[in-house]
Amino acid sequence: MNWYCDVAPGHPLHGPYHDTEYGVPVTDETVLFERLCLEVFQAGLSWLLVLKKRPALNAAFDGFVVDRVAAFDDADRARLLADAGIIRNRRKIDAVIENARRVQALRDSHGGFAAWIAAHHPRDLAAWVKLFRATFRFAGPEVVNEFLMSIGILPGAHRDDCPVQGRILAQAPPWSRVGSG
């Protein structure tokens, strides 16, 4: 098995992401939405390309603030499709905008994106994929698996002997506390 832990050390883009973000549990809506969007953009491409384009994607999508992206219109779509600094795939761009609107809806139905995830945790990958496909656009098995590993829901982000895995396991998991007041 190829592990991200073997690729990342010392790499200027993979290293910091591996060491500080990948597999680390998060509940912040903007961070969750950005991670989902980055996984959508990664589909069929390399993670290194996404990491290289991440600053431009953040700028183009207003920091992945859900309410801002949900308000994007046809002029924003045209602007995004003309932006050579980002991954210009119409289906992916449309999915990101629509998914922002769906995250807004999760606020009403569950109290937010993190609370929605917590309400359905734990599940196996197949059940997560079914749920994500019913809720979001462009949510295939690879997107869902990588998203959920990246936010600490599914195991497999790090080898057991990876120092980052040790730090993650030493933290109290936030998912049981989401939405509990």
PDB file of C-alpha atoms in Angstrom:
ATOM      1  CA  MET A   1       0.000   0.000   0.000  1.00  0.00           C
ATOM      2  CA  ASN A   2       1.237   3.490  -0.837  1.00  0.00           C
ATOM      3  CA  TRP A   3       0.981   5.868   2.083  1.00  0.00           C
ATOM      4  CA  TYR A   4       0.835   9.646   1.944  1.00  0.00           C
ATOM      5  CA  CYS A   5       3.165   9.459   4.951  1.00  0.00           C
ATOM      6  CA  ASP A   6       5.877   8.156   2.593  1.00  0.00           C
ATOM      7  CA  VAL A   7       5.413  10.871  -0.045  1.00  0.00           C
ATOM      8  CA  ALA A   8       4.914  13.969   2.079  1.00  0.00           C
ATOM      9  CA  PRO A   9       8.005  14.353   4.304  1.00  0.00           C
ATOM     10  CA  GLY A  10      10.189  17.168   3.070  1.00  0.00           C
ATOM     11  CA  HIS A  11       7.959  18.054   0.119  1.00  0.00           C
ATOM     12  CA  PRO A  12       7.169  21.796   0.062  1.00  0.00           C
ATOM     13  CA  LEU A  13       3.422  21.279  -0.546  1.00  0.00           C
ATOM     14  CA  HIS A  14       2.640  17.717   0.501  1.00  0.00           C
ATOM     15  CA  GLY A  15       4.668  17.982   3.715  1.00  0.00           C
ATOM     16  CA  PRO A  16       2.809  20.855   5.394  1.00  0.00           C
ATOM     17  CA  TYR A  17      -0.592  19.482   4.342  1.00  0.00           C
ATOM     18  CA  HIS A  18       0.279  16.005   5.652  1.00  0.00           C
ATOM     19  CA  ASP A  19       1.759  17.317   8.894  1.00  0.00           C
ATOM     20  CA  THR A  20      -0.908  19.856   9.862  1.00  0.00           C
ATOM     21  CA  GLU A  21      -4.177  19.091   8.047  1.00  0.00           C
ATOM     22  CA  TYR A  22      -4.586  15.613   6.588  1.00  0.00           C
ATOM     23  CA  GLY A  23      -6.571  13.368   8.903  1.00  0.00           C
ATOM     24  CA  VAL A  24      -6.884  16.042  11.583  1.00  0.00           C
ATOM     25  CA  PRO A  25     -10.480  16.244  12.822  1.00  0.00           C
ATOM     26  CA  VAL A  26     -12.166  19.549  11.989  1.00  0.00           C
ATOM     27  CA  THR A  27     -15.665  20.886  12.463  1.00  0.00           C
ATOM     28  CA  ASP A  28     -15.332  24.448  11.114  1.00  0.00           C
ATOM     29  CA  GLU A  29     -17.816  24.898   8.253  1.00  0.00           C
ATOM     30  CA  THR A  30     -15.431  26.830   5.998  1.00  0.00           C
ATOM     31  CA  VAL A  31     -12.658  24.281   6.455  1.00  0.00           C
ATOM     32  CA  LEU A  32     -15.045  21.389   5.829  1.00  0.00           C
ATOM     33  CA  PHE A  33     -16.425  23.053   2.721  1.00  0.00           C
ATOM     34  CA  GLU A  34     -12.961  23.865   1.377  1.00  0.00           C
ATOM     35  CA  ARG A  35     -11.851  20.252   1.893  1.00  0.00           C
ATOM     36  CA  LEU A  36     -14.920  18.930   0.095  1.00  0.00           C
ATOM     37  CA  CYS A  37     -14.328  21.358  -2.772  1.00  0.00           C
ATOM     38  CA  LEU A  38     -10.643  20.495  -3.039  1.00  0.00           C
ATOM     39  CA  GLU A  39     -11.557  16.806  -3.270  1.00  0.00           C
ATOM     40  CA  VAL A  40     -14.094  17.609  -5.998  1.00  0.00           C
ATOM     41  CA  PHE A  41     -11.409  19.503  -7.917  1.00  0.00           C
ATOM     42  CA  GLN A  42      -8.934  16.650  -7.402  1.00  0.00           C
ATOM     43  CA  ALA A  43     -11.177  14.019  -9.010  1.00  0.00           C
ATOM     44  CA  GLY A  44      -9.227  12.604 -11.944  1.00  0.00           C
ATOM     45  CA  LEU A  45      -6.224  14.814 -11.239  1.00  0.00           C
ATOM     46  CA  SER A  46      -3.252  14.710  -8.887  1.00  0.00           C
ATOM     47  CA  TRP A  47      -3.374  15.987  -5.327  1.00  0.00           C
ATOM     48  CA  LEU A  48      -0.147  17.890  -6.012  1.00  0.00           C
ATOM     49  CA  LEU A  49      -1.922  19.890  -8.737  1.00  0.00           C
ATOM     50  CA  VAL A  50      -4.703  20.761  -6.292  1.00  0.00           C
ATOM     51  CA  LEU A  51      -2.197  21.840  -3.642  1.00  0.00           C
ATOM     52  CA  LYS A  52      -0.397  24.015  -6.224  1.00  0.00           C
ATOM     53  CA  LYS A  53      -3.679  25.641  -7.240  1.00  0.00           C
ATOM     54  CA  ARG A  54      -5.082  25.873  -3.709  1.00  0.00           C
ATOM     55  CA  PRO A  55      -4.190  29.567  -3.175  1.00  0.00           C
ATOM     56  CA  ALA A  56      -5.792  30.524  -6.492  1.00  0.00           C
ATOM     57  CA  LEU A  57      -8.847  28.367  -5.745  1.00  0.00           C
ATOM     58  CA  ASN A  58      -9.234  30.038  -2.349  1.00  0.00           C
ATOM     59  CA  ALA A  59      -9.016  33.479  -3.947  1.00  0.00           C
ATOM     60  CA  ALA A  60     -11.416  32.603  -6.780  1.00  0.00           C
ATOM     61  CA  PHE A  61     -13.965  31.056  -4.409  1.00  0.00           C
ATOM     62  CA  ASP A  62     -13.837  33.810  -1.757  1.00  0.00           C
ATOM     63  CA  GLY A  63     -12.034  31.666   0.795  1.00  0.00           C
ATOM     64  CA  PHE A  64     -14.691  28.960   0.412  1.00  0.00           C
ATOM     65  CA  VAL A  65     -17.040  30.894   2.689  1.00  0.00           C
ATOM     66  CA  VAL A  66     -20.269  28.993   2.102  1.00  0.00           C
ATOM     67  CA  ASP A  67     -22.641  31.963   1.914  1.00  0.00           C
ATOM     68  CA  ARG A  68     -20.415  33.810  -0.550  1.00  0.00           C
ATOM     69  CA  VAL A  69     -20.039  30.815  -2.857  1.00  0.00           C
ATOM     70  CA  ALA A  70     -23.744  29.993  -2.626  1.00  0.00           C
ATOM     71  CA  ALA A  71     -24.476  33.489  -3.969  1.00  0.00           C
ATOM     72  CA  PHE A  72     -22.336  33.003  -7.090  1.00  0.00           C
ATOM     73  CA  ASP A  73     -24.229  33.617 -10.321  1.00  0.00           C
ATOM     74  CA  ASP A  74     -23.641  33.256 -14.062  1.00  0.00           C
ATOM     75  CA  ALA A  75     -21.144  36.122 -14.077  1.00  0.00           C
ATOM     76  CA  ASP A  76     -19.158  34.354 -11.359  1.00  0.00           C
ATOM     77  CA  ARG A  77     -19.236  31.120 -13.363  1.00  0.00           C
ATOM     78  CA  ALA A  78     -17.891  32.955 -16.397  1.00  0.00           C
ATOM     79  CA  ARG A  79     -15.174  34.570 -14.259  1.00  0.00           C
ATOM     80  CA  LEU A  80     -14.170  31.187 -12.846  1.00  0.00           C
ATOM     81  CA  LEU A  81     -14.103  29.491 -16.244  1.00  0.00           C
ATOM     82  CA  ALA A  82     -11.807  32.263 -17.512  1.00  0.00           C
ATOM     83  CA  ASP A  83      -9.423  32.031 -14.529  1.00  0.00           C
ATOM     84  CA  ALA A  84      -6.299  30.182 -15.734  1.00  0.00           C
ATOM     85  CA  GLY A  85      -5.053  29.933 -12.150  1.00  0.00           C
ATOM     86  CA  ILE A  86      -7.720  27.416 -11.106  1.00  0.00           C
ATOM     87  CA  ILE A  87      -8.988  24.051 -12.316  1.00  0.00           C
ATOM     88  CA  ARG A  88     -11.460  25.141 -14.979  1.00  0.00           C
ATOM     89  CA  ASN A  89     -13.940  22.325 -15.233  1.00  0.00           C
ATOM     90  CA  ARG A  90     -17.533  23.513 -15.638  1.00  0.00           C
ATOM     91  CA  ARG A  91     -19.034  20.456 -13.904  1.00  0.00           C
ATOM     92  CA  LYS A  92     -16.736  20.842 -10.907  1.00  0.00           C
ATOM     93  CA  ILE A  93     -17.325  24.599 -10.663  1.00  0.00           C
ATOM     94  CA  ASP A  94     -21.097  24.084 -10.863  1.00  0.00           C
ATOM     95  CA  ALA A  95     -20.869  21.349  -8.205  1.00  0.00           C
ATOM     96  CA  VAL A  96     -18.959  23.623  -5.818  1.00  0.00           C
ATOM     97  CA  ILE A  97     -21.551  26.385  -6.159  1.00  0.00           C
ATOM     98  CA  GLU A  98     -24.473  23.987  -5.754  1.00  0.00           C
ATOM     99  CA  ASN A  99     -22.783  22.228  -2.839  1.00  0.00           C
ATOM    100  CA  ALA A 100     -22.470  25.572  -1.044  1.00  0.00           C
ATOM    101  CA  ARG A 101     -26.238  25.917  -1.312  1.00  0.00           C
ATOM    102  CA  ARG A 102     -26.670  22.401   0.018  1.00  0.00           C
ATOM    103  CA  VAL A 103     -24.410  23.162   2.991  1.00  0.00           C
ATOM    104  CA  GLN A 104     -26.661  26.153   3.704  1.00  0.00           C
ATOM    105  CA  ALA A 105     -29.639  23.779   3.710  1.00  0.00           C
ATOM    106  CA  LEU A 106     -27.837  21.532   6.216  1.00  0.00           C
ATOM    107  CA  ARG A 107     -27.860  24.451   8.645  1.00  0.00           C
ATOM    108  CA  ASP A 108     -31.650  24.314   8.661  1.00  0.00           C
ATOM    109  CA  SER A 109     -31.995  20.540   8.720  1.00  0.00           C
ATOM    110  CA  HIS A 110     -29.110  19.625  11.070  1.00  0.00           C
ATOM    111  CA  GLY A 111     -27.580  22.802  12.491  1.00  0.00           C
ATOM    112  CA  GLY A 112     -24.702  22.801   9.987  1.00  0.00           C
ATOM    113  CA  PHE A 113     -22.313  20.701   7.942  1.00  0.00           C
ATOM    114  CA  ALA A 114     -20.378  19.359  10.942  1.00  0.00           C
ATOM    115  CA  ALA A 115     -23.580  18.487  12.787  1.00  0.00           C
ATOM    116  CA  TRP A 116     -24.868  16.662   9.695  1.00  0.00           C
ATOM    117  CA  ILE A 117     -21.669  14.608   9.568  1.00  0.00           C
ATOM    118  CA  ALA A 118     -21.837  13.924  13.312  1.00  0.00           C
ATOM    119  CA  ALA A 119     -25.491  12.847  13.049  1.00  0.00           C
ATOM    120  CA  HIS A 120     -24.515  10.137  10.565  1.00  0.00           C
ATOM    121  CA  HIS A 121     -21.264   9.033  12.221  1.00  0.00           C
ATOM    122  CA  PRO A 122     -20.165   6.256  12.318  1.00  0.00           C
ATOM    123  CA  ARG A 123     -20.798   4.585   8.949  1.00  0.00           C
ATOM    124  CA  ASP A 124     -18.780   2.504   6.561  1.00  0.00           C
ATOM    125  CA  LEU A 125     -17.559   3.995   3.301  1.00  0.00           C
ATOM    126  CA  ALA A 126     -20.382   2.540   1.201  1.00  0.00           C
ATOM    127  CA  ALA A 127     -23.012   4.096   3.467  1.00  0.00           C
ATOM    128  CA  TRP A 128     -21.178   7.435   3.453  1.00  0.00           C
ATOM    129  CA  VAL A 129     -20.982   7.417  -0.345  1.00  0.00           C
ATOM    130  CA  LYS A 130     -24.716   6.727  -0.613  1.00  0.00           C
ATOM    131  CA  LEU A 131     -25.457   9.561   1.818  1.00  0.00           C
ATOM    132  CA  PHE A 132     -23.112  12.033   0.096  1.00  0.00           C
ATOM    133  CA  ARG A 133     -24.464  11.176  -3.338  1.00  0.00           C
ATOM    134  CA  ALA A 134     -27.980  11.891  -2.069  1.00  0.00           C
ATOM    135  CA  THR A 135     -26.867  15.201  -0.556  1.00  0.00           C
ATOM    136  CA  PHE A 136     -24.087  16.666  -2.711  1.00  0.00           C
ATOM    137  CA  ARG A 137     -23.033  16.890  -6.338  1.00  0.00           C
ATOM    138  CA  PHE A 138     -19.829  15.312  -7.673  1.00  0.00           C
ATOM    139  CA  ALA A 139     -19.579  13.035  -4.633  1.00  0.00           C
ATOM    140  CA  GLY A 140     -18.220   9.752  -5.913  1.00  0.00           C
ATOM    141  CA  PRO A 141     -16.469   7.113  -3.822  1.00  0.00           C
ATOM    142  CA  GLU A 142     -12.969   8.582  -4.152  1.00  0.00           C
ATOM    143  CA  VAL A 143     -14.114  12.133  -3.348  1.00  0.00           C
ATOM    144  CA  VAL A 144     -16.085  10.942  -0.312  1.00  0.00           C
ATOM    145  CA  ASN A 145     -13.356   8.615   0.948  1.00  0.00           C
ATOM    146  CA  GLU A 146     -10.595  11.218   0.692  1.00  0.00           C
ATOM    147  CA  PHE A 147     -12.771  13.960   2.157  1.00  0.00           C
ATOM    148  CA  LEU A 148     -13.730  11.846   5.153  1.00  0.00           C
ATOM    149  CA  MET A 149     -10.151  10.669   5.712  1.00  0.00           C
ATOM    150  CA  SER A 150      -8.920  14.259   5.445  1.00  0.00           C
ATOM    151  CA  ILE A 151     -11.230  15.389   8.254  1.00  0.00           C
ATOM    152  CA  GLY A 152     -10.583  12.445  10.532  1.00  0.00           C
ATOM    153  CA  ILE A 153     -13.862  10.556  10.069  1.00  0.00           C
ATOM    154  CA  LEU A 154     -12.559   7.517   8.193  1.00  0.00           C
ATOM    155  CA  PRO A 155      -9.305   5.798   9.124  1.00  0.00           C
ATOM    156  CA  GLY A 156      -6.390   5.442   6.754  1.00  0.00           C
ATOM    157  CA  ALA A 157      -4.951   8.932   6.495  1.00  0.00           C
ATOM    158  CA  HIS A 158      -1.734   7.898   8.264  1.00  0.00           C
ATOM    159  CA  ARG A 159       0.187   4.736   9.083  1.00  0.00           C
ATOM    160  CA  ASP A 160       0.080   3.704  12.731  1.00  0.00           C
ATOM    161  CA  ASP A 161       3.775   4.579  13.113  1.00  0.00           C
ATOM    162  CA  CYS A 162       3.392   8.061  11.593  1.00  0.00           C
ATOM    163  CA  PRO A 163       4.079  10.788  14.195  1.00  0.00           C
ATOM    164  CA  VAL A 164       1.090  12.760  12.878  1.00  0.00           C
ATOM    165  CA  GLN A 165      -1.182   9.790  13.587  1.00  0.00           C
ATOM    166  CA  GLY A 166       0.054   9.794  17.179  1.00  0.00           C
ATOM    167  CA  ARG A 167      -0.806  13.483  17.559  1.00  0.00           C
ATOM    168  CA  ILE A 168      -4.241  12.956  16.046  1.00  0.00           C
ATOM    169  CA  LEU A 169      -5.038  10.028  18.341  1.00  0.00           C
ATOM    170  CA  ALA A 170      -3.964  12.069  21.373  1.00  0.00           C
ATOM    171  CA  GLN A 171      -6.665  14.667  20.602  1.00  0.00           C
ATOM    172  CA  ALA A 172     -10.215  14.283  21.796  1.00  0.00           C
ATOM    173  CA  PRO A 173     -12.410  13.555  18.758  1.00  0.00           C
ATOM    174  CA  PRO A 174     -14.725  16.507  18.100  1.00  0.00           C
ATOM    175  CA  TRP A 175     -17.469  14.543  16.319  1.00  0.00           C
ATOM    176  CA  SER A 176     -19.202  13.355  19.462  1.00  0.00           C
ATOM    177  CA  ARG A 177     -19.462  16.931  20.707  1.00  0.00           C
ATOM    178  CA  VAL A 178     -20.883  18.569  17.546  1.00  0.00           C
ATOM    179  CA  GLY A 179     -24.411  19.763  18.081  1.00  0.00           C
ATOM    180  CA  SER A 180     -24.470  18.716  21.719  1.00  0.00           C
ATOM    181  CA  GLY A 181     -24.734  22.284  22.963  1.00  0.00           C
TER     182      GLY A 181
END
